């Protein structure tokens, strides 16, 4: 049996997914769709940088969804967030899709979460969202020291690392660590001036986004204007403290069972090209994977987007239902 895989959006990240797909260990046909000739050319070049793999039975670089196979076992939607809901609608209307991996930010409008959720349920499509820290072996190790629903303080501080577009990764990480997806956020301590994001057409914020989980855990995410300091995470639980510098790959940890003695551990941050092959293989062979399910991720995204959107409208004196982050 040869599986059909479609990658929709072959930009910076999509081309890394493609490199990851080339490492798969089951027979697949891969189709890449992107309207940009430049993106397809870079994706092709990056695909060719990875060693040949006999499991890849075919690879095609296409300009439209219409050219895809009628039946697709797995689809990765790695466009930017502004068109993700429409692309999903088009894909499902035109092709028979079994499973989808969505990129974060899922959608910019709150109503798109239910809109796409309904499409997925009606068409019995299983879907996940690519917040990959939960598949990093070192975060899985950290989770072993935390009990489900444990009350944690999750503090992230750093320079201007792209809080609005990337903060969801850390909200997802906390949700993973203590198995709680119920968040509320307070965006009132974000800085008043929004800035252009590194990604053209999208905005960013500095300042502080605060949140609470239903179990009383606190999450504080900070990006400091004018600084390029690396972000550092501190997680304090009932019986453990972790200080994590993802940039240098270092963890300092202390556990109550070891009398709070400090130890150093390594954090191996995995690139997308090291992750996608295994994740896709798991979905195709077992029908599941350890990424956040769509429904859980939607539950995490909705209060996050709502809160930042409220701040965006207030600070810019706007009335819009679209939060331009990706
Ligand atoms: N999960 C992660 O760790 C992670 C990391 C980086 C980026 N991302 C997310 O991935 C998404 C893409 O980021 P990027 O840096 O690759 O952006 P990008 O702009 O480099 O790529 C987007 C691509 O989508 C293409 N596109 C536009 N319309 C399309 C359509 N109708 N059909 C198919 N393709 C279309 C564009 O031509 C472009 O090549 C963003 O939402 C970003 O936040 C996630």
mmCIF file of C-alpha atoms in Angstrom, residues 7 44 66 100 117 201 218 229 258:
data_model
loop_
_atom_site.group_PDB
_atom_site.id
_atom_site.type_symbol
_atom_site.label_atom_id
_atom_site.label_comp_id
_atom_site.label_asym_id
_atom_site.label_seq_id
_atom_site.Cartn_x
_atom_site.Cartn_y
_atom_site.Cartn_z
ATOM 1 C CA UNK A 7 1.652 19.415 1.852
ATOM 2 C CA UNK A 44 12.304 21.377 -4.240
ATOM 3 C CA UNK A 66 -7.303 20.757 -8.033
ATOM 4 C CA UNK A 100 -4.839 16.760 8.714
ATOM 5 C CA UNK A 117 -14.431 21.980 13.619
ATOM 6 C CA UNK A 201 1.445 41.407 6.976
ATOM 7 C CA UNK A 218 -0.574 30.885 36.441
ATOM 8 C CA UNK A 229 17.632 38.454 25.051
ATOM 9 C CA UNK A 258 16.286 15.272 46.044
#
